[in-house]
Amino acid sequence: MPSPAEGAPLRITLLGGFRLAGADGSVRIPAGSERLLAYVALRPGPVARSDVAENLWPGASEARAHASLRSALTRLRGAGCCRALDTGPAELALADGVAVDLQELRALARGLLDGTDAVRGAVEAIGTGEIDGLSRDLLPGWCDEWALREAEEWRQLRLHALEALAGHFVGARRYGHAVSAAAAAVRAEPLRESAHAALIRAHLAEGNQSEALRAFRAYRTLLRNELGLSPTPALLGLVAGLRPDASRVDGHHAAVTWR
């Protein structure tokens, strides 16, 4: 693969797998340098060299870890990608103008959860590209402890964001996108009740009662088979008016039985 053309913008992809790209397409760099770029790209600002060395080469002596860091930087320069990083004597940071997909989608996810006016006003501009981005795992297949921690944090954030996005789409009467966003959350975590609730709400908002009931029954069966559990009263309440075979009120809870 080619080295990035001088002055061409660089973009780092972390979702769905690591990729470094310039104007001419993907750029191949050594695995150690990939890990270095990924680690720095996960942070919003400068990172201490000591922190990078300690986390990328755990178990190595301090001297060896810093030697490995210098080697990774040298290999990065050899691949023609030295301008991806600003390297100081004590810190490393992404160079100005280097785009990172995670940072963009993380900002979108947090905006969706905060419910800011800016995000609510931008729902019309959000589409399948953002749903697809929020559906992707962070650095899948990477087993480094730091990568696994970041991946789990992203998983929780994106699941909440997809559910919130489904609600925003329902409010904007974009029902197809609402179903897509909720379905993406269900695929990411099939046993997550709040994701199924978002999907059922999207179907009901569109007037598709049969789809809502089908989604509920599929989740109920999966939950029973996998965990021996039943849906919560809150989820039962979403479909209680569709086709109950029997219902009773016991204290403060309503129980509904479905065939």
Short mmCIF file of C-alpha atoms in Angstrom, two decimals:
data_model
loop_
_atom_site.label_atom_id
_atom_site.label_comp_id
_atom_site.label_asym_id
_atom_site.label_seq_id
_atom_site.Cartn_x
_atom_site.Cartn_y
_atom_site.Cartn_z
CA MET A 1 0.00 0.00 0.00
CA PRO A 2 1.25 3.51 -0.70
CA SER A 3 2.63 5.98 1.80
CA PRO A 4 0.35 8.99 2.28
CA ALA A 5 1.06 11.86 -0.07
CA GLU A 6 2.81 14.78 1.59
CA GLY A 7 0.25 17.23 2.93
CA ALA A 8 -2.72 14.91 2.30
CA PRO A 9 -5.15 14.59 5.23
CA LEU A 10 -4.86 11.46 7.35
CA ARG A 11 -7.71 9.53 8.92
CA ILE A 12 -7.52 6.83 11.58
CA THR A 13 -10.31 4.28 11.77
CA LEU A 14 -10.68 2.38 15.05
CA LEU A 15 -14.26 1.09 14.71
CA GLY A 16 -14.56 -2.24 12.98
CA GLY A 17 -10.76 -2.59 12.86
CA PHE A 18 -7.69 -0.39 12.65
CA ARG A 19 -7.04 1.49 9.42
CA LEU A 20 -4.84 4.44 8.54
CA ALA A 21 -5.77 6.18 5.32
CA GLY A 22 -4.57 9.15 3.30
CA ALA A 23 -5.85 10.68 0.10
CA ASP A 24 -4.53 7.69 -1.88
CA GLY A 25 -6.17 5.03 0.27
CA SER A 26 -5.04 2.76 3.09
CA VAL A 27 -1.49 2.96 4.40
CA ARG A 28 0.22 -0.18 5.70
CA ILE A 29 2.29 0.26 8.83
CA PRO A 30 3.92 -2.28 11.20
CA ALA A 31 1.72 -3.84 13.89
CA GLY A 32 3.65 -2.15 16.71
CA SER A 33 3.12 1.22 15.10
CA GLU A 34 -0.58 0.45 14.64
CA ARG A 35 -0.89 -0.13 18.37
CA LEU A 36 0.97 3.10 19.06
CA LEU A 37 -1.27 5.17 16.80
CA ALA A 38 -4.41 3.50 18.14
CA TYR A 39 -3.43 4.14 21.76
CA VAL A 40 -2.77 7.83 21.13
CA ALA A 41 -5.88 8.21 18.94
CA LEU A 42 -8.07 6.95 21.76
CA ARG A 43 -7.07 9.95 23.87
CA PRO A 44 -8.42 13.46 23.25
CA GLY A 45 -5.12 15.16 24.04
CA PRO A 46 -1.40 14.59 24.61
CA VAL A 47 -0.29 11.35 26.25
CA ALA A 48 2.82 10.97 28.37
CA ARG A 49 5.49 8.80 26.77
CA SER A 50 5.80 6.89 30.04
CA ASP A 51 2.08 6.07 29.93
CA VAL A 52 2.33 4.83 26.33
CA ALA A 53 5.38 2.69 27.04
CA GLU A 54 3.90 1.18 30.20
CA ASN A 55 0.59 0.20 28.58
CA LEU A 56 1.86 -0.95 25.19
CA TRP A 57 4.68 -3.06 26.61
CA PRO A 58 3.41 -4.23 30.01
CA GLY A 59 5.77 -6.47 31.92
CA ALA A 60 8.86 -5.06 30.21
CA SER A 61 11.37 -3.07 32.18
CA GLU A 62 11.04 0.70 31.94
CA ALA A 63 14.17 0.94 29.80
CA ARG A 64 13.04 -1.80 27.41
CA ALA A 65 9.53 -0.38 27.13
CA HIS A 66 10.89 3.05 26.19
CA ALA A 67 13.28 1.43 23.69
CA SER A 68 10.31 -0.37 22.10
CA LEU A 69 8.45 2.93 21.91
CA ARG A 70 11.37 4.58 20.13
CA SER A 71 11.49 1.65 17.68
CA ALA A 72 7.76 1.97 16.96
CA LEU A 73 8.19 5.68 16.26
CA THR A 74 11.13 4.94 13.94
CA ARG A 75 9.09 2.38 12.01
CA LEU A 76 6.26 4.87 11.73
CA ARG A 77 8.63 7.41 10.22
CA GLY A 78 9.93 4.71 7.88
CA ALA A 79 6.39 4.15 6.61
CA GLY A 80 6.12 7.85 5.78
CA CYS A 81 3.60 8.52 8.54
CA CYS A 82 5.69 10.59 10.94
CA ARG A 83 3.35 13.54 10.48
CA ALA A 84 0.50 11.57 12.07
CA LEU A 85 2.01 12.32 15.49
CA ASP A 86 3.43 15.32 17.24
CA THR A 87 6.35 13.93 19.22
CA GLY A 88 7.72 15.85 22.16
CA PRO A 89 10.40 14.87 24.65
CA ALA A 90 7.78 13.82 27.24
CA GLU A 91 4.48 13.55 25.35
CA LEU A 92 2.89 12.24 22.17
CA ALA A 93 -0.25 13.57 20.50
CA LEU A 94 -2.06 13.25 17.21
CA ALA A 95 -1.04 15.96 14.80
CA ASP A 96 -3.53 18.67 13.94
CA GLY A 97 -5.87 17.65 11.16
CA VAL A 98 -5.70 13.88 11.76
CA ALA A 99 -9.30 12.67 11.91
CA VAL A 100 -10.42 9.77 14.11
CA ASP A 101 -13.76 8.06 13.55
CA LEU A 102 -14.18 7.17 17.23
CA GLN A 103 -13.82 10.77 18.37
CA GLU A 104 -16.49 11.89 15.90
CA LEU A 105 -19.00 9.20 16.86
CA ARG A 106 -18.22 9.48 20.56
CA ALA A 107 -19.18 13.16 20.38
CA LEU A 108 -22.41 12.25 18.57
CA ALA A 109 -23.23 9.54 21.12
CA ARG A 110 -22.70 11.84 24.08
CA GLY A 111 -24.79 14.53 22.44
CA LEU A 112 -27.63 12.07 21.92
CA LEU A 113 -27.52 11.04 25.56
CA ASP A 114 -27.33 14.63 26.79
CA GLY A 115 -30.33 15.50 24.65
CA THR A 116 -28.85 18.84 23.61
CA ASP A 117 -30.85 21.17 21.39
CA ALA A 118 -28.08 21.01 18.79
CA VAL A 119 -28.43 17.23 18.46
CA ARG A 120 -32.22 17.32 18.44
CA GLY A 121 -32.06 19.88 15.66
CA ALA A 122 -29.58 17.76 13.71
CA VAL A 123 -31.62 14.52 13.74
CA GLU A 124 -32.75 15.14 10.18
CA ALA A 125 -29.10 15.06 9.08
CA ILE A 126 -28.37 11.78 10.88
CA GLY A 127 -28.84 8.66 8.79
CA THR A 128 -27.64 5.18 8.02
CA GLY A 129 -23.96 6.20 8.11
CA GLU A 130 -24.18 7.21 11.76
CA ILE A 131 -26.21 4.10 12.62
CA ASP A 132 -23.57 1.95 10.95
CA GLY A 133 -20.77 3.72 12.82
CA LEU A 134 -22.50 3.29 16.17
CA SER A 135 -22.96 -0.39 15.34
CA ARG A 136 -19.24 -1.15 15.08
CA ASP A 137 -17.04 -2.63 17.79
CA LEU A 138 -13.87 -0.80 18.81
CA LEU A 139 -10.70 -2.59 17.67
CA PRO A 140 -12.30 -6.05 17.43
CA GLY A 141 -9.84 -8.88 18.01
CA TRP A 142 -7.37 -6.75 19.98
CA CYS A 143 -6.60 -8.41 23.31
CA ASP A 144 -4.46 -5.74 24.98
CA GLU A 145 -5.89 -4.85 28.38
CA TRP A 146 -6.11 -1.15 27.51
CA ALA A 147 -7.92 -1.94 24.26
CA LEU A 148 -10.43 -4.21 26.00
CA ARG A 149 -11.19 -1.51 28.58
CA GLU A 150 -11.80 1.07 25.89
CA ALA A 151 -13.87 -1.38 23.84
CA GLU A 152 -16.21 -2.10 26.75
CA GLU A 153 -16.62 1.60 27.52
CA TRP A 154 -17.47 2.24 23.86
CA ARG A 155 -19.90 -0.71 23.79
CA GLN A 156 -21.91 0.72 26.66
CA LEU A 157 -21.88 4.22 25.19
CA ARG A 158 -22.95 3.16 21.71
CA LEU A 159 -25.74 0.90 22.96
CA HIS A 160 -27.26 3.74 24.98
CA ALA A 161 -26.76 6.09 22.03
CA LEU A 162 -28.49 3.75 19.55
CA GLU A 163 -31.47 3.45 21.87
CA ALA A 164 -31.61 7.22 22.33
CA LEU A 165 -31.25 7.74 18.58
CA ALA A 166 -34.20 5.42 17.96
CA GLY A 167 -36.26 7.61 20.27
CA HIS A 168 -35.15 10.78 18.46
CA PHE A 169 -36.10 9.21 15.12
CA VAL A 170 -39.54 8.28 16.46
CA GLY A 171 -40.02 11.88 17.55
CA ALA A 172 -39.06 13.04 14.05
CA ARG A 173 -41.42 10.43 12.48
CA ARG A 174 -38.48 8.73 10.78
CA TYR A 175 -39.73 5.29 11.65
CA GLY A 176 -37.56 3.27 9.29
CA HIS A 177 -34.43 4.80 10.79
CA ALA A 178 -35.83 4.31 14.29
CA VAL A 179 -36.27 0.60 13.63
CA SER A 180 -32.77 0.39 12.12
CA ALA A 181 -31.14 2.08 15.12
CA ALA A 182 -32.99 -0.06 17.65
CA ALA A 183 -32.32 -3.24 15.66
CA ALA A 184 -28.61 -2.38 15.62
CA ALA A 185 -28.66 -2.21 19.43
CA VAL A 186 -30.45 -5.56 19.56
CA ARG A 187 -27.86 -7.17 17.28
CA ALA A 188 -25.04 -5.79 19.40
CA GLU A 189 -26.52 -7.18 22.64
CA PRO A 190 -29.40 -9.61 21.99
CA LEU A 191 -30.25 -10.04 25.70
CA ARG A 192 -30.47 -6.31 26.44
CA GLU A 193 -34.09 -5.50 27.32
CA SER A 194 -33.82 -1.74 26.78
CA ALA A 195 -32.75 -2.36 23.18
CA HIS A 196 -35.77 -4.58 22.55
CA ALA A 197 -37.99 -1.99 24.22
CA ALA A 198 -36.68 0.66 21.82
CA LEU A 199 -37.43 -1.63 18.87
CA ILE A 200 -40.95 -2.39 20.10
CA ARG A 201 -41.64 1.33 20.65
CA ALA A 202 -40.49 2.11 17.11
CA HIS A 203 -42.82 -0.52 15.65
CA LEU A 204 -45.73 0.73 17.75
CA ALA A 205 -45.09 4.37 16.81
CA GLU A 206 -45.34 3.37 13.15
CA GLY A 207 -48.54 1.48 13.83
CA ASN A 208 -47.05 -1.96 13.22
CA GLN A 209 -48.59 -3.88 16.11
CA SER A 210 -47.82 -7.28 14.61
CA GLU A 211 -44.13 -6.36 14.28
CA ALA A 212 -44.07 -5.14 17.88
CA LEU A 213 -45.65 -8.36 19.08
CA ARG A 214 -43.28 -10.48 17.01
CA ALA A 215 -40.27 -8.61 18.43
CA PHE A 216 -41.59 -9.09 21.97
CA ARG A 217 -42.18 -12.81 21.53
CA ALA A 218 -38.74 -13.36 19.99
CA TYR A 219 -37.08 -11.62 22.92
CA ARG A 220 -39.20 -13.45 25.50
CA THR A 221 -38.23 -16.81 23.99
CA LEU A 222 -34.53 -15.89 23.81
CA LEU A 223 -34.50 -14.63 27.39
CA ARG A 224 -36.21 -17.76 28.67
CA ASN A 225 -33.94 -20.11 26.73
CA GLU A 226 -30.67 -18.35 27.53
CA LEU A 227 -31.18 -17.17 31.10
CA GLY A 228 -34.39 -18.73 32.36
CA LEU A 229 -35.81 -15.25 32.91
CA SER A 230 -39.00 -13.46 31.92
CA PRO A 231 -39.38 -9.91 30.55
CA THR A 232 -39.85 -7.20 33.16
CA PRO A 233 -43.28 -5.69 33.88
CA ALA A 234 -42.14 -2.54 32.09
CA LEU A 235 -41.62 -4.42 28.81
CA LEU A 236 -44.84 -6.38 29.28
CA GLY A 237 -46.61 -3.05 29.67
CA LEU A 238 -45.55 -1.98 26.18
CA VAL A 239 -47.49 -4.83 24.57
CA ALA A 240 -50.19 -5.39 27.20
CA GLY A 241 -52.92 -3.95 25.00
CA LEU A 242 -52.19 -5.98 21.89
CA ARG A 243 -53.31 -9.60 22.37
CA PRO A 244 -53.31 -10.62 26.04
CA ASP A 245 -54.63 -14.12 26.68
CA ALA A 246 -55.01 -13.44 30.37
CA SER A 247 -54.15 -10.67 32.77
CA ARG A 248 -54.44 -10.05 36.46
CA VAL A 249 -53.46 -7.33 38.86
CA ASP A 250 -51.50 -8.56 41.86
CA GLY A 251 -50.68 -5.79 44.32
CA HIS A 252 -48.88 -3.08 42.34
CA HIS A 253 -47.92 -5.28 39.33
CA ALA A 254 -49.87 -6.47 36.33
CA ALA A 255 -49.04 -9.95 35.02
CA VAL A 256 -49.75 -10.80 31.38
CA THR A 257 -49.60 -14.30 29.89
CA TRP A 258 -48.90 -14.75 26.18
CA ARG A 259 -49.25 -17.74 23.92
#
